[in-house]
Tab-separated table of C-alpha atoms in Angstrom:
chain	number	residue	atom	x	y	z
A	1	UNK	CA	-45.307	-35.318	-50.928
A	2	UNK	CA	-41.889	-35.889	-52.395
A	3	UNK	CA	-40.313	-34.127	-55.329
A	4	UNK	CA	-42.039	-34.840	-58.622
A	5	UNK	CA	-39.147	-36.667	-60.237
A	6	UNK	CA	-38.329	-33.972	-62.786
A	7	UNK	CA	-35.042	-32.181	-63.096
A	8	UNK	CA	-35.149	-28.654	-61.745
A	9	UNK	CA	-33.041	-25.651	-60.762
A	10	UNK	CA	-33.355	-23.464	-57.736
A	11	UNK	CA	-31.900	-20.000	-58.157
A	12	UNK	CA	-30.885	-18.009	-55.118
A	13	UNK	CA	-29.583	-14.580	-56.145
A	14	UNK	CA	-26.750	-15.110	-58.567
A	15	UNK	CA	-26.026	-18.653	-57.381
A	16	UNK	CA	-27.480	-21.536	-59.370
A	17	UNK	CA	-27.890	-24.767	-57.426
A	18	UNK	CA	-28.890	-27.907	-59.274
A	19	UNK	CA	-31.559	-29.885	-57.478
A	20	UNK	CA	-31.928	-33.272	-59.095
A	21	UNK	CA	-34.206	-36.236	-58.533
A	22	UNK	CA	-32.702	-39.290	-60.191
A	23	UNK	CA	-35.822	-41.383	-59.655
A	24	UNK	CA	-37.178	-40.582	-63.118
A	25	UNK	CA	-36.857	-43.101	-65.956
A	26	UNK	CA	-33.466	-42.356	-67.461
A	27	UNK	CA	-33.283	-41.643	-71.174
A	28	UNK	CA	-31.845	-44.233	-73.509
A	29	UNK	CA	-28.810	-43.607	-75.659
A	30	UNK	CA	-30.659	-44.663	-78.792
A	31	UNK	CA	-31.587	-41.877	-81.208
A	32	UNK	CA	-35.214	-43.040	-81.144
A	33	UNK	CA	-35.812	-44.630	-77.732
A	34	UNK	CA	-38.869	-46.551	-78.922
A	35	UNK	CA	-37.485	-47.898	-82.205
A	36	UNK	CA	-35.920	-51.326	-82.322
A	37	UNK	CA	-34.896	-51.654	-78.689
A	38	UNK	CA	-35.089	-55.124	-77.279
A	39	UNK	CA	-33.649	-57.295	-74.566
A	40	UNK	CA	-31.083	-59.611	-76.146
A	41	UNK	CA	-30.427	-61.580	-72.955
A	42	UNK	CA	-32.651	-61.399	-69.867
A	43	UNK	CA	-31.324	-62.472	-66.485
A	44	UNK	CA	-34.052	-61.272	-64.103
A	45	UNK	CA	-36.314	-64.288	-64.324
A	46	UNK	CA	-39.211	-62.846	-62.313
A	47	UNK	CA	-39.699	-59.694	-64.402
A	48	UNK	CA	-41.468	-58.601	-67.575
A	49	UNK	CA	-39.416	-55.886	-69.295
A	50	UNK	CA	-40.999	-52.972	-71.175
A	51	UNK	CA	-38.249	-50.959	-72.890
A	52	UNK	CA	-40.745	-48.511	-74.389
A	53	UNK	CA	-41.577	-47.390	-70.838
A	54	UNK	CA	-38.160	-48.400	-69.413
A	55	UNK	CA	-39.732	-50.394	-66.597
A	56	UNK	CA	-39.819	-53.975	-65.428
A	57	UNK	CA	-42.954	-55.478	-63.893
A	58	UNK	CA	-42.411	-57.692	-60.839
A	59	UNK	CA	-44.789	-59.619	-58.581
A	60	UNK	CA	-45.616	-57.582	-55.476
A	61	UNK	CA	-45.518	-59.634	-52.279
A	62	UNK	CA	-47.314	-58.880	-49.037
A	63	UNK	CA	-45.722	-60.130	-45.826
A	64	UNK	CA	-45.558	-58.953	-42.246
A	65	UNK	CA	-43.195	-58.299	-39.405
A	66	UNK	CA	-43.414	-60.542	-36.379
A	67	UNK	CA	-44.706	-57.439	-34.575
A	68	UNK	CA	-47.625	-57.189	-37.017
A	69	UNK	CA	-46.750	-54.428	-39.521
A	70	UNK	CA	-47.434	-55.049	-43.215
A	71	UNK	CA	-44.369	-55.414	-45.445
A	72	UNK	CA	-44.678	-54.937	-49.215
A	73	UNK	CA	-41.647	-56.353	-51.007
A	74	UNK	CA	-40.319	-57.983	-54.160
A	75	UNK	CA	-38.177	-61.063	-54.653
A	76	UNK	CA	-35.449	-60.978	-57.293
A	77	UNK	CA	-32.652	-63.401	-56.376
A	78	UNK	CA	-32.153	-66.474	-54.206
A	79	UNK	CA	-29.105	-68.492	-53.155
A	80	UNK	CA	-30.640	-71.933	-53.812
A	81	UNK	CA	-30.913	-73.254	-57.375
A	82	UNK	CA	-33.965	-75.455	-56.871
A	83	UNK	CA	-35.823	-72.583	-55.204
A	84	UNK	CA	-34.884	-70.266	-58.060
A	85	UNK	CA	-36.437	-72.684	-60.543
A	86	UNK	CA	-39.544	-73.287	-58.462
A	87	UNK	CA	-40.227	-69.608	-57.728
A	88	UNK	CA	-38.956	-68.109	-61.001
A	89	UNK	CA	-36.144	-66.110	-59.393
A	90	UNK	CA	-32.581	-65.376	-60.453
A	91	UNK	CA	-30.089	-67.854	-59.059
A	92	UNK	CA	-27.416	-65.939	-57.108
A	93	UNK	CA	-25.443	-68.660	-55.302
A	94	UNK	CA	-22.956	-66.301	-53.679
A	95	UNK	CA	-25.768	-64.887	-51.515
A	96	UNK	CA	-25.248	-67.993	-49.378
A	97	UNK	CA	-22.039	-66.329	-48.168
A	98	UNK	CA	-24.189	-63.681	-46.475
A	99	UNK	CA	-26.436	-66.021	-44.487
A	100	UNK	CA	-24.577	-65.575	-41.192
A	101	UNK	CA	-24.009	-61.821	-41.456
A	102	UNK	CA	-25.447	-59.595	-38.755
A	103	UNK	CA	-27.282	-57.501	-41.344
A	104	UNK	CA	-29.035	-60.435	-43.026
A	105	UNK	CA	-32.552	-60.457	-41.628
A	106	UNK	CA	-34.269	-63.619	-40.455
A	107	UNK	CA	-37.674	-64.687	-41.737
A	108	UNK	CA	-39.923	-67.715	-41.897
A	109	UNK	CA	-41.962	-68.772	-44.910
A	110	UNK	CA	-45.164	-70.819	-44.707
A	111	UNK	CA	-46.336	-73.441	-47.174
A	112	UNK	CA	-48.166	-70.774	-49.200
A	113	UNK	CA	-44.988	-68.710	-49.602
A	114	UNK	CA	-45.976	-66.019	-47.089
A	115	UNK	CA	-43.061	-64.330	-45.313
A	116	UNK	CA	-42.914	-63.280	-41.660
A	117	UNK	CA	-39.849	-61.122	-41.001
A	118	UNK	CA	-38.239	-60.949	-37.578
A	119	UNK	CA	-37.065	-57.339	-38.081
A	120	UNK	CA	-36.414	-54.537	-40.552
A	121	UNK	CA	-38.421	-51.337	-40.919
A	122	UNK	CA	-38.192	-48.725	-43.688
A	123	UNK	CA	-39.378	-45.115	-43.488
A	124	UNK	CA	-40.539	-43.839	-46.879
A	125	UNK	CA	-41.702	-40.408	-45.691
A	126	UNK	CA	-38.515	-38.343	-46.329
A	127	UNK	CA	-38.296	-36.273	-49.520
A	128	UNK	CA	-35.449	-37.195	-51.839
A	129	UNK	CA	-33.162	-34.240	-52.570
A	130	UNK	CA	-29.880	-33.898	-54.402
A	131	UNK	CA	-28.053	-30.576	-54.627
A	132	UNK	CA	-25.009	-30.677	-56.867
A	133	UNK	CA	-21.635	-29.168	-56.085
A	134	UNK	CA	-20.246	-26.133	-57.855
A	135	UNK	CA	-19.728	-26.479	-61.622
A	136	UNK	CA	-17.996	-28.210	-63.245
A	137	UNK	CA	-17.550	-30.598	-60.291
A	138	UNK	CA	-21.159	-31.380	-59.449
A	139	UNK	CA	-19.900	-34.420	-57.546
A	140	UNK	CA	-19.655	-34.636	-54.599
A	141	UNK	CA	-23.093	-33.102	-54.041
A	142	UNK	CA	-23.683	-30.437	-51.413
A	143	UNK	CA	-26.825	-32.209	-50.247
A	144	UNK	CA	-27.736	-35.869	-50.685
A	145	UNK	CA	-30.935	-36.848	-48.917
A	146	UNK	CA	-32.450	-40.228	-49.784
A	147	UNK	CA	-36.184	-40.700	-50.074
A	148	UNK	CA	-36.365	-43.795	-47.865
A	149	UNK	CA	-34.353	-44.937	-44.855
A	150	UNK	CA	-34.017	-48.384	-43.335
A	151	UNK	CA	-33.585	-48.847	-39.601
A	152	UNK	CA	-30.573	-50.416	-37.919
A	153	UNK	CA	-31.953	-53.907	-38.609
A	154	UNK	CA	-32.970	-53.489	-42.239
A	155	UNK	CA	-31.157	-55.148	-45.110
A	156	UNK	CA	-32.656	-56.452	-48.355
A	157	UNK	CA	-31.070	-59.863	-47.729
A	158	UNK	CA	-33.232	-62.312	-45.825
A	159	UNK	CA	-32.333	-65.735	-44.443
A	160	UNK	CA	-35.361	-68.036	-44.256
A	161	UNK	CA	-34.719	-70.062	-41.131
A	162	UNK	CA	-37.291	-72.775	-41.806
A	163	UNK	CA	-36.168	-73.329	-45.412
A	164	UNK	CA	-32.566	-74.537	-44.941
A	165	UNK	CA	-31.377	-70.949	-44.325
A	166	UNK	CA	-31.845	-70.054	-47.988
A	167	UNK	CA	-31.027	-66.367	-48.622
A	168	UNK	CA	-33.392	-64.196	-50.680
A	169	UNK	CA	-32.927	-60.698	-52.031
A	170	UNK	CA	-36.195	-59.209	-50.731
A	171	UNK	CA	-36.070	-55.383	-50.889
A	172	UNK	CA	-38.965	-53.545	-49.255
A	173	UNK	CA	-41.168	-51.428	-51.532
A	174	UNK	CA	-43.614	-50.046	-48.916
A	175	UNK	CA	-44.080	-50.535	-45.186
A	176	UNK	CA	-46.906	-50.500	-42.641
A	177	UNK	CA	-49.606	-49.275	-45.046
A	178	UNK	CA	-52.747	-50.871	-46.419
A	179	UNK	CA	-53.249	-51.612	-50.132
A	180	UNK	CA	-55.480	-48.562	-50.600
A	181	UNK	CA	-52.581	-46.268	-49.631
A	182	UNK	CA	-50.241	-47.602	-52.308
A	183	UNK	CA	-52.664	-48.242	-55.163
A	184	UNK	CA	-51.262	-46.267	-58.100
A	185	UNK	CA	-52.065	-48.602	-60.959
A	186	UNK	CA	-51.871	-45.812	-63.546
A	187	UNK	CA	-48.644	-44.266	-62.259
A	188	UNK	CA	-47.925	-41.018	-60.385
A	189	UNK	CA	-47.247	-42.808	-57.078
A	190	UNK	CA	-47.000	-41.026	-53.756
A	191	UNK	CA	-43.307	-41.348	-52.922
A	192	UNK	CA	-43.936	-40.719	-49.255
A	193	UNK	CA	-45.314	-44.277	-49.035
A	194	UNK	CA	-43.378	-46.209	-51.722
A	195	UNK	CA	-39.782	-46.362	-52.831
A	196	UNK	CA	-38.622	-43.751	-55.355
A	197	UNK	CA	-37.957	-46.274	-58.136
A	198	UNK	CA	-41.658	-47.205	-58.446
A	199	UNK	CA	-43.318	-46.146	-61.715
A	200	UNK	CA	-46.685	-47.684	-60.841
A	201	UNK	CA	-47.953	-50.149	-58.262
A	202	UNK	CA	-51.172	-52.164	-58.145
A	203	UNK	CA	-51.769	-54.288	-55.026
A	204	UNK	CA	-55.060	-55.624	-56.412
A	205	UNK	CA	-53.151	-57.138	-59.348
A	206	UNK	CA	-50.144	-57.995	-57.198
A	207	UNK	CA	-47.704	-56.115	-59.447
A	208	UNK	CA	-45.257	-53.236	-59.288
A	209	UNK	CA	-43.519	-51.457	-62.203
A	210	UNK	CA	-39.972	-50.405	-61.343
A	211	UNK	CA	-37.822	-47.949	-63.289
A	212	UNK	CA	-34.843	-49.405	-65.088
A	213	UNK	CA	-31.334	-48.043	-64.756
A	214	UNK	CA	-28.735	-47.865	-67.524
A	215	UNK	CA	-25.154	-49.076	-67.602
A	216	UNK	CA	-22.683	-51.315	-69.374
A	217	UNK	CA	-21.075	-54.720	-68.964
A	218	UNK	CA	-18.765	-56.625	-71.286
A	219	UNK	CA	-19.038	-53.824	-73.863
A	220	UNK	CA	-22.844	-54.095	-74.033
A	221	UNK	CA	-25.724	-51.929	-72.880
A	222	UNK	CA	-27.139	-53.211	-69.606
A	223	UNK	CA	-30.382	-52.624	-67.717
A	224	UNK	CA	-30.605	-53.195	-63.999
A	225	UNK	CA	-32.640	-52.240	-60.937
A	226	UNK	CA	-31.550	-50.341	-57.848
A	227	UNK	CA	-33.122	-50.933	-54.440
A	228	UNK	CA	-30.748	-50.158	-51.559
A	229	UNK	CA	-27.385	-48.561	-50.733
A	230	UNK	CA	-25.294	-48.315	-47.580
A	231	UNK	CA	-24.523	-44.598	-47.995
A	232	UNK	CA	-26.874	-41.639	-48.168
A	233	UNK	CA	-25.035	-40.322	-51.223
A	234	UNK	CA	-25.367	-43.562	-53.185
A	235	UNK	CA	-28.979	-44.063	-52.119
A	236	UNK	CA	-29.881	-40.570	-53.326
A	237	UNK	CA	-28.036	-40.982	-56.623
A	238	UNK	CA	-29.668	-44.382	-57.151
A	239	UNK	CA	-33.168	-43.267	-56.015
A	240	UNK	CA	-33.078	-46.140	-53.553
A	241	UNK	CA	-33.334	-46.902	-49.833
A	242	UNK	CA	-30.547	-45.914	-47.479
A	243	UNK	CA	-29.719	-49.164	-45.658
A	244	UNK	CA	-26.617	-48.556	-43.516
A	245	UNK	CA	-26.855	-51.970	-41.867
A	246	UNK	CA	-25.928	-53.761	-45.096
A	247	UNK	CA	-22.319	-52.530	-45.015
A	248	UNK	CA	-21.057	-55.841	-43.638
A	249	UNK	CA	-22.013	-57.544	-46.904
A	250	UNK	CA	-18.811	-56.027	-48.314
A	251	UNK	CA	-16.839	-58.309	-46.013
A	252	UNK	CA	-18.497	-61.424	-47.437
A	253	UNK	CA	-18.080	-63.103	-50.795
A	254	UNK	CA	-21.572	-62.026	-51.844
A	255	UNK	CA	-20.554	-59.103	-54.051
A	256	UNK	CA	-19.847	-58.046	-57.620
A	257	UNK	CA	-17.767	-54.978	-58.584
A	258	UNK	CA	-19.212	-51.962	-60.405
A	259	UNK	CA	-17.228	-48.943	-61.552
A	260	UNK	CA	-18.598	-45.402	-61.491
A	261	UNK	CA	-16.824	-42.654	-63.435
A	262	UNK	CA	-16.792	-39.265	-61.708
A	263	UNK	CA	-15.597	-36.818	-64.360
A	264	UNK	CA	-16.328	-38.308	-67.757
A	265	UNK	CA	-17.110	-36.204	-70.797
A	266	UNK	CA	-19.989	-33.740	-70.412
A	267	UNK	CA	-22.747	-32.762	-72.818
A	268	UNK	CA	-26.051	-34.562	-73.362
A	269	UNK	CA	-25.248	-35.224	-77.040
A	270	UNK	CA	-21.569	-36.091	-76.582
A	271	UNK	CA	-21.111	-39.771	-77.607
A	272	UNK	CA	-18.486	-40.130	-74.874
A	273	UNK	CA	-20.711	-38.652	-72.151
A	274	UNK	CA	-20.449	-40.543	-68.873
A	275	UNK	CA	-20.119	-40.008	-65.152
A	276	UNK	CA	-21.601	-38.520	-62.002
A	277	UNK	CA	-20.821	-34.897	-62.880
A	278	UNK	CA	-22.900	-35.290	-66.030
A	279	UNK	CA	-25.697	-37.193	-64.263
A	280	UNK	CA	-26.052	-34.686	-61.438
A	281	UNK	CA	-26.113	-31.830	-63.945
A	282	UNK	CA	-29.097	-33.565	-65.542
A	283	UNK	CA	-27.588	-34.730	-68.829
A	284	UNK	CA	-28.534	-38.397	-68.417
A	285	UNK	CA	-27.577	-41.536	-66.484
A	286	UNK	CA	-24.050	-41.930	-65.156
A	287	UNK	CA	-23.596	-45.159	-67.200
A	288	UNK	CA	-21.701	-47.291	-64.699
A	289	UNK	CA	-19.756	-50.411	-65.682
A	290	UNK	CA	-20.374	-53.802	-64.079
A	291	UNK	CA	-16.868	-55.170	-63.924
A	292	UNK	CA	-16.745	-58.735	-65.239
A	293	UNK	CA	-20.313	-59.734	-65.948
A	294	UNK	CA	-21.326	-61.549	-69.116
A	295	UNK	CA	-23.505	-64.373	-67.793
A	296	UNK	CA	-24.965	-65.668	-64.539
A	297	UNK	CA	-22.377	-67.806	-62.790
A	298	UNK	CA	-21.563	-69.327	-59.418
A	299	UNK	CA	-20.131	-65.994	-58.329
A	300	UNK	CA	-23.081	-63.810	-59.292
A	301	UNK	CA	-24.565	-61.457	-56.700
A	302	UNK	CA	-26.950	-58.473	-56.948
A	303	UNK	CA	-24.915	-56.746	-54.223
A	304	UNK	CA	-22.336	-54.497	-55.889
A	305	UNK	CA	-19.149	-52.962	-54.501
A	306	UNK	CA	-19.059	-49.420	-55.968
A	307	UNK	CA	-15.586	-48.285	-57.035
A	308	UNK	CA	-15.166	-44.654	-58.063
A	309	UNK	CA	-12.842	-43.786	-60.940
A	310	UNK	CA	-11.554	-40.307	-61.856
A	311	UNK	CA	-9.826	-39.283	-65.076
A	312	UNK	CA	-6.511	-37.564	-64.410
A	313	UNK	CA	-5.854	-34.019	-65.613
A	314	UNK	CA	-3.157	-35.398	-67.904
A	315	UNK	CA	-5.545	-37.901	-69.515
A	316	UNK	CA	-8.101	-35.161	-70.101
A	317	UNK	CA	-5.475	-32.796	-71.536
A	318	UNK	CA	-4.360	-35.498	-73.990
A	319	UNK	CA	-7.965	-36.223	-75.056
A	320	UNK	CA	-7.760	-39.781	-73.689
A	321	UNK	CA	-11.089	-39.492	-71.882
A	322	UNK	CA	-13.507	-41.791	-73.728
A	323	UNK	CA	-16.707	-43.701	-72.987
A	324	UNK	CA	-15.896	-46.919	-71.115
A	325	UNK	CA	-18.200	-49.917	-71.516
A	326	UNK	CA	-16.041	-52.802	-70.285
A	327	UNK	CA	-14.508	-53.583	-66.891
A	328	UNK	CA	-11.268	-54.927	-68.353
A	329	UNK	CA	-10.805	-51.680	-70.289
A	330	UNK	CA	-11.327	-49.616	-67.150
A	331	UNK	CA	-8.879	-51.717	-65.143
A	332	UNK	CA	-6.278	-51.385	-67.893
A	333	UNK	CA	-6.665	-47.604	-67.853
A	334	UNK	CA	-6.353	-47.642	-64.067
A	335	UNK	CA	-3.148	-49.692	-64.321
A	336	UNK	CA	-1.836	-47.198	-66.876
A	337	UNK	CA	-2.538	-44.286	-64.530
A	338	UNK	CA	-5.229	-42.688	-66.704
A	339	UNK	CA	-7.937	-43.372	-64.125
A	340	UNK	CA	-7.361	-43.076	-60.378
A	341	UNK	CA	-9.306	-43.364	-57.171
A	342	UNK	CA	-10.510	-40.033	-55.692
A	343	UNK	CA	-8.704	-41.191	-52.553
A	344	UNK	CA	-5.457	-41.538	-54.528
A	345	UNK	CA	-3.758	-44.431	-56.278
A	346	UNK	CA	-5.384	-47.030	-58.507
A	347	UNK	CA	-9.152	-47.432	-58.606
A	348	UNK	CA	-10.265	-49.375	-55.535
A	349	UNK	CA	-13.174	-50.041	-53.216
A	350	UNK	CA	-14.774	-47.032	-51.540
A	351	UNK	CA	-16.888	-48.901	-49.002
A	352	UNK	CA	-20.090	-48.126	-50.916
A	353	UNK	CA	-22.491	-50.968	-51.599
A	354	UNK	CA	-25.628	-51.022	-53.751
A	355	UNK	CA	-28.317	-53.649	-54.280
A	356	UNK	CA	-28.765	-53.777	-58.067
A	357	UNK	CA	-30.107	-56.954	-59.645
A	358	UNK	CA	-29.172	-57.357	-63.305
A	359	UNK	CA	-32.158	-57.284	-65.662
A	360	UNK	CA	-30.558	-57.905	-69.058
A	361	UNK	CA	-28.502	-56.835	-72.043
A	362	UNK	CA	-30.053	-54.755	-74.823
A	363	UNK	CA	-29.251	-54.330	-78.526
A	364	UNK	CA	-28.490	-50.573	-78.497
């Protein structure tokens, strides 16, 4: 059985090591999380959002590999507009740019909408574990072990060969198990058989509740989902599946940009709190910033290029370190030299990719 999903500390002698599972529902910034929260603009067309529980309910699909194994998955985005309208999915036209990539899996879909995948297996048996670095720099972590791992042929993107090569975002939720093994309709799922972002799952009803993640875009609070990442570190931090094969998506046009602050202000009650150091310590979500998103457009993709940003010592000393909620603001601070890449120079791509469909803006 995997870790319970609660923050914890392991103490060895005089050394305190933070062991964190980020698969728990992350606390809202509102003073009363249940009072007055609502989605002001929803983009994930296939989901029902519950902000009181901080989950979104999606249809659970059952498909199979060509070799016979059962594949439990969800559908969130599709490259074709007509298909998006017919199936109630988010239109992400730039996914078409990924149709010829090596990592994009091939599938066929029958007239009833059943998928048969040519390849792509996911092992959900590992236990997720995150051990932070030494304070105050908890990032990078000493240990980052994701709770699920895709094989060399797994990517969430799927090209349906018998449907005009339409590309779907079809992340796997469970693999090679019967419905009785993943029936957790009332919550408390067994994370050795389902992905770590599941809050509850009910095959008999054909639904799965997935935990929402918190961030910003265009100066507004944003909710999104996280399914896969191409690095073990990102997958552990996102409570998602490690899918190394998807790295080539970065070379396509099928990406958005998201910024992650490393060393923002600390303190659970600090209004400027933000960043991976704070998140790994257990103070709350890292509050990443989707760069230039305000509405679905021809360039939208759920595949995000993660760019790490670090406040300089000079900016911190001059008390210029503030909460950032807008991509333009972050890029201006990078141009001014207040934020830099950990690798040196202006903030830039790190080669990390995450699969994070946008759910919607909220009124917080």
